[in-house]
Amino acid sequence: AKVAARFPDVKVEYARERRVKFLARPSEVKDVATFMRDSLGFDHISSVSGVDWIAKNEFEVVYFVGSLSKPGLEDFVVALAERVPRDNPVVPTLIDVWLGADFNERETHEMFGINFQGHPSTAHLLLPEDWNDMPPLRKDYVSPGR
């Protein structure tokens, strides 16, 4: 309710017991993340994931966050998501909100080709250094071995 009151354009995609997913525009996701950290106590990022909505021509970036410091929130998980067009997949980095997003954003960049604007490094983590094919988790990727 506090997120919805502060950010009326943010949509609640689902709300279940101890789980909630918000969908924010890329232009406001950093403000929402900062509010969640500073005002609500969600100080820990668990993971960052990408979703390829190929039929909608969109990518979704989902940040899964929780709290290590606020009693009562230990098992509460917030999914903070944003969607961008597949032909221009640029979102702001959130490593200045949650430092732990660093490697997760790099992996999402590597596997989906989503660019995290302001991220200090997009060097490969999992793929070979000489990888020159499209990102392998895109739904239109075809493995050369098939």
Coordinates of N, CA and C in Angstrom, one line a residue, residues 110-111 122-134 136 141:
E110 N 24.3 -10.5 -20.3 CA 25.0 -11.5 -21.1 C 24.0 -12.5 -21.7
M111 N 23.0 -12.9 -21.0 CA 22.1 -13.9 -21.4 C 20.9 -13.4 -22.3
T122 N 30.3 -4.8 -18.3 CA 29.4 -5.8 -18.9 C 30.2 -6.9 -19.4
A123 N 31.4 -7.2 -18.8 CA 32.3 -8.3 -19.2 C 31.6 -9.6 -18.9
H124 N 31.9 -10.6 -19.8 CA 31.2 -11.9 -19.7 C 31.5 -12.5 -18.3
L125 N 30.5 -13.2 -17.8 CA 30.6 -14.0 -16.6 C 30.6 -15.5 -16.9
L126 N 29.7 -15.9 -17.8 CA 29.4 -17.3 -18.1 C 29.8 -17.8 -19.5
L127 N 29.6 -16.9 -20.5 CA 29.9 -17.3 -21.8 C 31.4 -17.1 -22.2
P128 N 31.8 -17.8 -23.2 CA 33.3 -17.6 -23.5 C 33.5 -16.2 -24.0
E129 N 34.8 -15.8 -23.7 CA 35.1 -14.4 -24.1 C 34.9 -14.1 -25.6
D130 N 35.0 -15.1 -26.4 CA 34.9 -14.8 -27.8 C 33.5 -15.1 -28.4
W131 N 32.5 -15.2 -27.5 CA 31.1 -15.4 -27.9 C 30.7 -14.2 -28.8
N132 N 30.3 -14.6 -30.0 CA 29.8 -13.5 -30.9 C 28.4 -13.8 -31.5
D133 N 27.7 -14.7 -30.9 CA 26.3 -14.9 -31.3 C 25.4 -14.1 -30.4
M134 N 24.1 -14.2 -30.7 CA 23.1 -13.5 -29.9 C 23.0 -14.1 -28.5
P136 N 22.0 -16.1 -25.5 CA 21.4 -17.5 -25.6 C 20.1 -17.7 -24.9
Y141 N 16.8 -17.4 -30.1 CA 18.1 -17.9 -30.3 C 18.0 -19.4 -30.7

